[in-house]
mmCIF file of C-alpha atoms and ligand atoms in Angstrom:
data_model
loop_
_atom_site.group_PDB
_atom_site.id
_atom_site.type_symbol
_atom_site.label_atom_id
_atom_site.label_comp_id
_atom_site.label_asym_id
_atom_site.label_seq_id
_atom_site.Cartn_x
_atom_site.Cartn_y
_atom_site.Cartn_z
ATOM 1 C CA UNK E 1 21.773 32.126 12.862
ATOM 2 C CA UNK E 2 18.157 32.668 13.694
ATOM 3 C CA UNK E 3 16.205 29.424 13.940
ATOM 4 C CA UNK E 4 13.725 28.735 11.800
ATOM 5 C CA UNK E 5 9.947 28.608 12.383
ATOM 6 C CA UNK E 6 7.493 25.586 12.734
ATOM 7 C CA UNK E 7 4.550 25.781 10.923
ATOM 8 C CA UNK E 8 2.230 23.185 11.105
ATOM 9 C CA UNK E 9 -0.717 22.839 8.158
ATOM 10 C CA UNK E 10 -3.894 20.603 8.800
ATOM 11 C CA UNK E 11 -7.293 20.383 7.221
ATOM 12 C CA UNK E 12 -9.618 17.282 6.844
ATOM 13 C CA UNK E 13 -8.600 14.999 4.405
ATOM 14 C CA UNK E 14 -9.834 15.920 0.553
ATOM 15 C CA UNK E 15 -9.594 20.045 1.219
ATOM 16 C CA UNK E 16 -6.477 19.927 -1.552
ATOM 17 C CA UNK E 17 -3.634 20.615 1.252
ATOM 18 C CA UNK E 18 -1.299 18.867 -1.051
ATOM 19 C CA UNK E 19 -2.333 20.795 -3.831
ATOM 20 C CA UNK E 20 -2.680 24.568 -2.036
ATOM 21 C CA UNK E 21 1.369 23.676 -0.490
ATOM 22 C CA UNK E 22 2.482 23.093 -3.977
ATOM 23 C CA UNK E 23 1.970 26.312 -5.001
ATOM 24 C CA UNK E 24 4.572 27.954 -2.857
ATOM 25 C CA UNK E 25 6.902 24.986 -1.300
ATOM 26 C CA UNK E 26 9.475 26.308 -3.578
ATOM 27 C CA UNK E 27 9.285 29.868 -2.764
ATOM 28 C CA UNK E 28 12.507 30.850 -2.264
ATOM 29 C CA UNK E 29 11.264 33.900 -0.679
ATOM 30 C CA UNK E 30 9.924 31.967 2.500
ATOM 31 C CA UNK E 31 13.080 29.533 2.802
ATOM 32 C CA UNK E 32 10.953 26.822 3.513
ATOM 33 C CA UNK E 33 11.161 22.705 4.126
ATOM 34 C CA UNK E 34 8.622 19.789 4.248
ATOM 35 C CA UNK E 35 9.026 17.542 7.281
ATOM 36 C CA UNK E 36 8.578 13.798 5.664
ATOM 37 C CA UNK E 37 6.524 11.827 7.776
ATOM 38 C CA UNK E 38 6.588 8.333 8.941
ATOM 39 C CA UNK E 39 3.241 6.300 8.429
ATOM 40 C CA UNK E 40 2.503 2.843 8.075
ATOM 41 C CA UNK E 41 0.202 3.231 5.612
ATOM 42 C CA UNK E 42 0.274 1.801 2.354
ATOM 43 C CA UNK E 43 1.785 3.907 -0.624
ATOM 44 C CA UNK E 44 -0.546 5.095 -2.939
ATOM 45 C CA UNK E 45 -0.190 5.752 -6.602
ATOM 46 C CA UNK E 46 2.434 8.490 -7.535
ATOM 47 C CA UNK E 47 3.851 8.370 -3.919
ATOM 48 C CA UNK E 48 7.756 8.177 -3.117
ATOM 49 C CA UNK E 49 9.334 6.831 -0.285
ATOM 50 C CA UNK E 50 11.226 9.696 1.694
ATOM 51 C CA UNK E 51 9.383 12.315 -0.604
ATOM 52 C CA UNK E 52 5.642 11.615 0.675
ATOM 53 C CA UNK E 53 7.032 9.630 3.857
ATOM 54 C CA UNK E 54 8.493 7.185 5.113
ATOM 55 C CA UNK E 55 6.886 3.935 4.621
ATOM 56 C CA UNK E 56 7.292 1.601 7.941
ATOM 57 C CA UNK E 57 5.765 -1.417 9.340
ATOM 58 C CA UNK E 58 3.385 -1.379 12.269
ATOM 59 C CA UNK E 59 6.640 -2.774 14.584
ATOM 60 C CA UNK E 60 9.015 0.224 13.532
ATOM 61 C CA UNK E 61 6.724 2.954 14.181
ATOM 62 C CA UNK E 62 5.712 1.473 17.588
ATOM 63 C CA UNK E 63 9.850 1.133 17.985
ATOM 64 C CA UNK E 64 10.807 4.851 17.051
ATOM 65 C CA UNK E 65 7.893 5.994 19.350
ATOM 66 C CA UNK E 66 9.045 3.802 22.626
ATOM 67 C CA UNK E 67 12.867 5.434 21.683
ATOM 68 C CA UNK E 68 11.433 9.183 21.574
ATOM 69 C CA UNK E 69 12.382 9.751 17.813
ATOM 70 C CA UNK E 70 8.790 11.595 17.108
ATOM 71 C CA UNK E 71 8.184 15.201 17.987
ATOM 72 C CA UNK E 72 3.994 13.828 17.741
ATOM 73 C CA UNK E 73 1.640 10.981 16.446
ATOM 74 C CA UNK E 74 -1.631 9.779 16.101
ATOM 75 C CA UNK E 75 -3.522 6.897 14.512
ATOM 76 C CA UNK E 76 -5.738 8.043 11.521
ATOM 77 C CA UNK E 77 -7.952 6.349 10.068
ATOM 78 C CA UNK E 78 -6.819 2.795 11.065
ATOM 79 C CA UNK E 79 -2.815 3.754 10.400
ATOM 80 C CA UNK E 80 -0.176 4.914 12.284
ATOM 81 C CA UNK E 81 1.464 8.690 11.148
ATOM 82 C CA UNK E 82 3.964 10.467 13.447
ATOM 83 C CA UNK E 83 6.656 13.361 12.343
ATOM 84 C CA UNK E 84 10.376 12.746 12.519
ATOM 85 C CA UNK E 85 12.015 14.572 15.668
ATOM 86 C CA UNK E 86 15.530 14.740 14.216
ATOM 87 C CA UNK E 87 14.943 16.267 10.604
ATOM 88 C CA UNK E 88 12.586 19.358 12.202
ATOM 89 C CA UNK E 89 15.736 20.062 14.819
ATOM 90 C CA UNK E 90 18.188 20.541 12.167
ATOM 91 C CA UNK E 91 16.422 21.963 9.643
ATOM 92 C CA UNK E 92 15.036 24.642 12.128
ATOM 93 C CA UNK E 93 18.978 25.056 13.552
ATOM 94 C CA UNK E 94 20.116 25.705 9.640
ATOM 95 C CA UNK E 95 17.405 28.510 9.800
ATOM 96 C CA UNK E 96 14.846 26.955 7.434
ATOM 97 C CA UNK E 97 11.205 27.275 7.927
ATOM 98 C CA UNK E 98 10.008 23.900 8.474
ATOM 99 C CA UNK E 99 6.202 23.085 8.004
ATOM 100 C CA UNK E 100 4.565 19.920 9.006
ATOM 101 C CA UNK E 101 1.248 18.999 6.954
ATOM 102 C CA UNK E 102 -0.491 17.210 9.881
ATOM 103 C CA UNK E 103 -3.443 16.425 11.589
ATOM 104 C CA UNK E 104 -5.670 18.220 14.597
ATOM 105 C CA UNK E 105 -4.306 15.708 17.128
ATOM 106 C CA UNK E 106 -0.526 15.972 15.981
ATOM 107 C CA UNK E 107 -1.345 19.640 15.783
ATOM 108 C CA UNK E 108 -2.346 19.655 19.639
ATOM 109 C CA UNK E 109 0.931 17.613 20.786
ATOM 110 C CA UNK E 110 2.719 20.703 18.882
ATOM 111 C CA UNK E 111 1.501 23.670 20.420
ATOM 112 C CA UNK E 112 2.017 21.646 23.551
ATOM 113 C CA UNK E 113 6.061 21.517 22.965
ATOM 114 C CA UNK E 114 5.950 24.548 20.626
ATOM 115 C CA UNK E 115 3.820 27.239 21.944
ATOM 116 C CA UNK E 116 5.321 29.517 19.265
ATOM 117 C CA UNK E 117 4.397 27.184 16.583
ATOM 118 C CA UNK E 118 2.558 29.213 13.591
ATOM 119 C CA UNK E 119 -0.413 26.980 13.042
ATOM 120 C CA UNK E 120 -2.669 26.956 9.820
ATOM 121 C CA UNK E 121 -6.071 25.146 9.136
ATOM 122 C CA UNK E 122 -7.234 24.932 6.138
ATOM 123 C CA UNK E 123 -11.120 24.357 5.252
ATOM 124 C CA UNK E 124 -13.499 23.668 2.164
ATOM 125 C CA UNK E 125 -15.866 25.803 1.562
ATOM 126 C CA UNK E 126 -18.860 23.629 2.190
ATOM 127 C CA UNK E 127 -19.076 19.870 3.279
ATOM 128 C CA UNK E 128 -20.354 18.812 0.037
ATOM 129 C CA UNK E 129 -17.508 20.094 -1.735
ATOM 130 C CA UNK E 130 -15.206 18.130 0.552
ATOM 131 C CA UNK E 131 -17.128 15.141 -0.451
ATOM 132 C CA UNK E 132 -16.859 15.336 -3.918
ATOM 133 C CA UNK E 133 -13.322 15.891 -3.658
ATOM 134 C CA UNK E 134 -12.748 12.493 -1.719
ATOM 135 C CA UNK E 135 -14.936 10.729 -3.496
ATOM 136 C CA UNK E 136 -12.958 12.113 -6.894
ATOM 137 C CA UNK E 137 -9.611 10.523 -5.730
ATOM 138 C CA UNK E 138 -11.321 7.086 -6.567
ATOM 139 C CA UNK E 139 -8.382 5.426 -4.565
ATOM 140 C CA UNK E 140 -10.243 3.753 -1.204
ATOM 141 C CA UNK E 141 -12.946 1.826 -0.797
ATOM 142 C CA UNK E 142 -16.188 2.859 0.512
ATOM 143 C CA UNK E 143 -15.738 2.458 4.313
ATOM 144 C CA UNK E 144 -12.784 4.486 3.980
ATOM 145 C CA UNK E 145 -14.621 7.182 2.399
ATOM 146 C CA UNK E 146 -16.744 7.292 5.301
ATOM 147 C CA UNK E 147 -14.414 7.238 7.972
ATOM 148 C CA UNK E 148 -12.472 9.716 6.100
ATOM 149 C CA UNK E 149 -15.782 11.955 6.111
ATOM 150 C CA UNK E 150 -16.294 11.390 9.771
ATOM 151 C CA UNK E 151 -13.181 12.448 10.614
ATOM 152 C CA UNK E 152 -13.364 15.579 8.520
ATOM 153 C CA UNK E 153 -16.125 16.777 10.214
ATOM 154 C CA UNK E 154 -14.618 15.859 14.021
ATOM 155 C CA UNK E 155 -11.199 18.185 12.399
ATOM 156 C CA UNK E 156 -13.666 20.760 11.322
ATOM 157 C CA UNK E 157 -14.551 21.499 14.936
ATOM 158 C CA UNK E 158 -10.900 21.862 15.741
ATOM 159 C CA UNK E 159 -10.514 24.751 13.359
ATOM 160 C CA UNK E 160 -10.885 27.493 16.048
ATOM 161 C CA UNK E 161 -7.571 26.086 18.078
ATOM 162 C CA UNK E 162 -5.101 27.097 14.807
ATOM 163 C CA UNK E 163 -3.619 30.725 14.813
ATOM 164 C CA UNK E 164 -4.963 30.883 11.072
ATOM 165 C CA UNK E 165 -7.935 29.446 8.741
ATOM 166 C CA UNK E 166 -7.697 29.551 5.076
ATOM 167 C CA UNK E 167 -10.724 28.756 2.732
ATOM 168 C CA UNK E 168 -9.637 26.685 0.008
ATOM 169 C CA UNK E 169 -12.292 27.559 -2.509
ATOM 170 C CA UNK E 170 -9.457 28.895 -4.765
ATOM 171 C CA UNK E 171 -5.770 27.013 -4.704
ATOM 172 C CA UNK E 172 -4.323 30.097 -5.933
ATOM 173 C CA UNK E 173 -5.766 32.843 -3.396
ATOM 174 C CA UNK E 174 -5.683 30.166 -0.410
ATOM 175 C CA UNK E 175 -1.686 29.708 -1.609
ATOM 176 C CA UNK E 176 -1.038 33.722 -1.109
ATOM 177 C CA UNK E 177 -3.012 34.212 1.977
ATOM 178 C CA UNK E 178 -0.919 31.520 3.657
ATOM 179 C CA UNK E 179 2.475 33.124 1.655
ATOM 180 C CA UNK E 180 1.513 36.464 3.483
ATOM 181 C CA UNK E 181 0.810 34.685 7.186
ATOM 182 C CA UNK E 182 4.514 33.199 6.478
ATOM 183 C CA UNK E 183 5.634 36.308 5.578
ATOM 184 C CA UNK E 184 4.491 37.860 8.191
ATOM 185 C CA UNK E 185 6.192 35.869 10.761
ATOM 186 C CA UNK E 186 9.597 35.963 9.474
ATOM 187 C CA UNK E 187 9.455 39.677 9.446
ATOM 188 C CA UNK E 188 8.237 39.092 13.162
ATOM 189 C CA UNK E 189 10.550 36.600 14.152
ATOM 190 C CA UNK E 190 13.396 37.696 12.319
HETATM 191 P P1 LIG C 201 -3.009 10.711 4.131
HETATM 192 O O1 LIG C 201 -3.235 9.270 4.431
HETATM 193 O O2 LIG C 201 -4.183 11.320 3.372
HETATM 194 O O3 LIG C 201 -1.679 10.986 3.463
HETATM 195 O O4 LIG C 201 -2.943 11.488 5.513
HETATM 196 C C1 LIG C 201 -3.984 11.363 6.424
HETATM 197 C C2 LIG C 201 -3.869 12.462 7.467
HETATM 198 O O5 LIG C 201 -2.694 12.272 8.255
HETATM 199 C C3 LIG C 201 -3.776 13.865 6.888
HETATM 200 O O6 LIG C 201 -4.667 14.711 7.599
HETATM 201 C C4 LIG C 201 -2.342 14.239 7.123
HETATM 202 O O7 LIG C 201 -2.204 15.662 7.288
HETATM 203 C C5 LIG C 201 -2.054 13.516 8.405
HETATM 204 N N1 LIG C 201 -0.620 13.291 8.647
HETATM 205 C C6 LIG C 201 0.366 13.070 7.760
HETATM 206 N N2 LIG C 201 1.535 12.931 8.369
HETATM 207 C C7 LIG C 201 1.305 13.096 9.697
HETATM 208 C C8 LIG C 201 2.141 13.078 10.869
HETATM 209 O O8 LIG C 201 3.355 12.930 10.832
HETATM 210 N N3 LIG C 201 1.520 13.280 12.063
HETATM 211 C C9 LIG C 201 0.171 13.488 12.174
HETATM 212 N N4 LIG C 201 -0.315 13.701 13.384
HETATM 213 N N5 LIG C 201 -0.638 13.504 11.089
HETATM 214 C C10 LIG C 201 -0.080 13.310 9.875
#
């Protein structure tokens, strides 16, 4: 059996990745599986443990990093977030299509051990728009919101090191423009 491909997702935080992945996660057509991450960040509303991630302390994640469990990490934002070694092996050696939703600087680490990753950024249309959007989750408090925004605009300069950029101005049309790029590469790599 073929393996499957890795396809890694990023965009600042607030651009609706969540939202755009939704829309074709499910597709049986592109055979795909989320990689769960680990972060030691607090759950927020709505989130499930081993759905969203894996919820660990501060000690655990430093632990499964010293034993090699993570294919990459980074600290965001004041938390740790790192992506499960294990789970993207297997799933890739059962032929699925695994895609990671993380940041620029997991991203990096990836192409680094992947070269033939198939790497997607995804962007708002403007910098206000982002804004509003992180502002409208109402769930952090204000220094948050502005280290979130900070960091956007760092990951916005990375944009130019992905294979792909999507505009998400519309979930639906940003959803089929990254269906085709999938598409495309299994017909490639198949
Ligand atoms: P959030 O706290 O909003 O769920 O995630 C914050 C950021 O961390 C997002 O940009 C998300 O894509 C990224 N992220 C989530 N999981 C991982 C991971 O396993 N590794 C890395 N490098 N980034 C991650």
């Amino acid at each position: 059996m073929k393996r499957g491909l890795l396809i890694v997702v990023s965009g600042p935080s607030g651009v609706g990745k969540g939202t755009v992945l939704k829309q074709f996660m499910d597709d049986p057509d592109l055979n795909l599986s989320y990689s769960v991450s680990m972060t030691t960040r607090a759950m927020r509303e709505g989130e499930q443990e081993g759905v969203n991630y894996y919820y660990v302390t501060k000690e655990e994640f430093l632990q499964a990093v010293k034993d090699g469990e993570l294919l990459e990490w980074t600290e965001f934002v004041g938390n740790y977030y790192g992506t499960p070694l294990k789970g993207v092996e297997k799933l890739r050696n059962e032929g699925k299509n695994v895609l990671l939703e993380i940041e620029v600087d997991g991203c990096r680490q990836v192409r680094e051990k992947c070269p033939d990753a198939l790497t997607i950024f995804i962007v708002p249309p403007d910098m206000a728009e982002l804004e509003r959007r992180i502002r409208g989750r109402k769930s952090e408090p204000e220094e948050i919101v502005q280290q979130r925004l900070a960091k956007a605009a760092k990951e916005l300069e990375q944009a130019a090191q992905y294979r792909y950029t999507v505009c998400n101005d519309d979930i639906d049309l940003a959803a089929d423009i990254i269906r085709v790029i999938i598409r495309h590469h299994m017909k490639k790599d198949f």
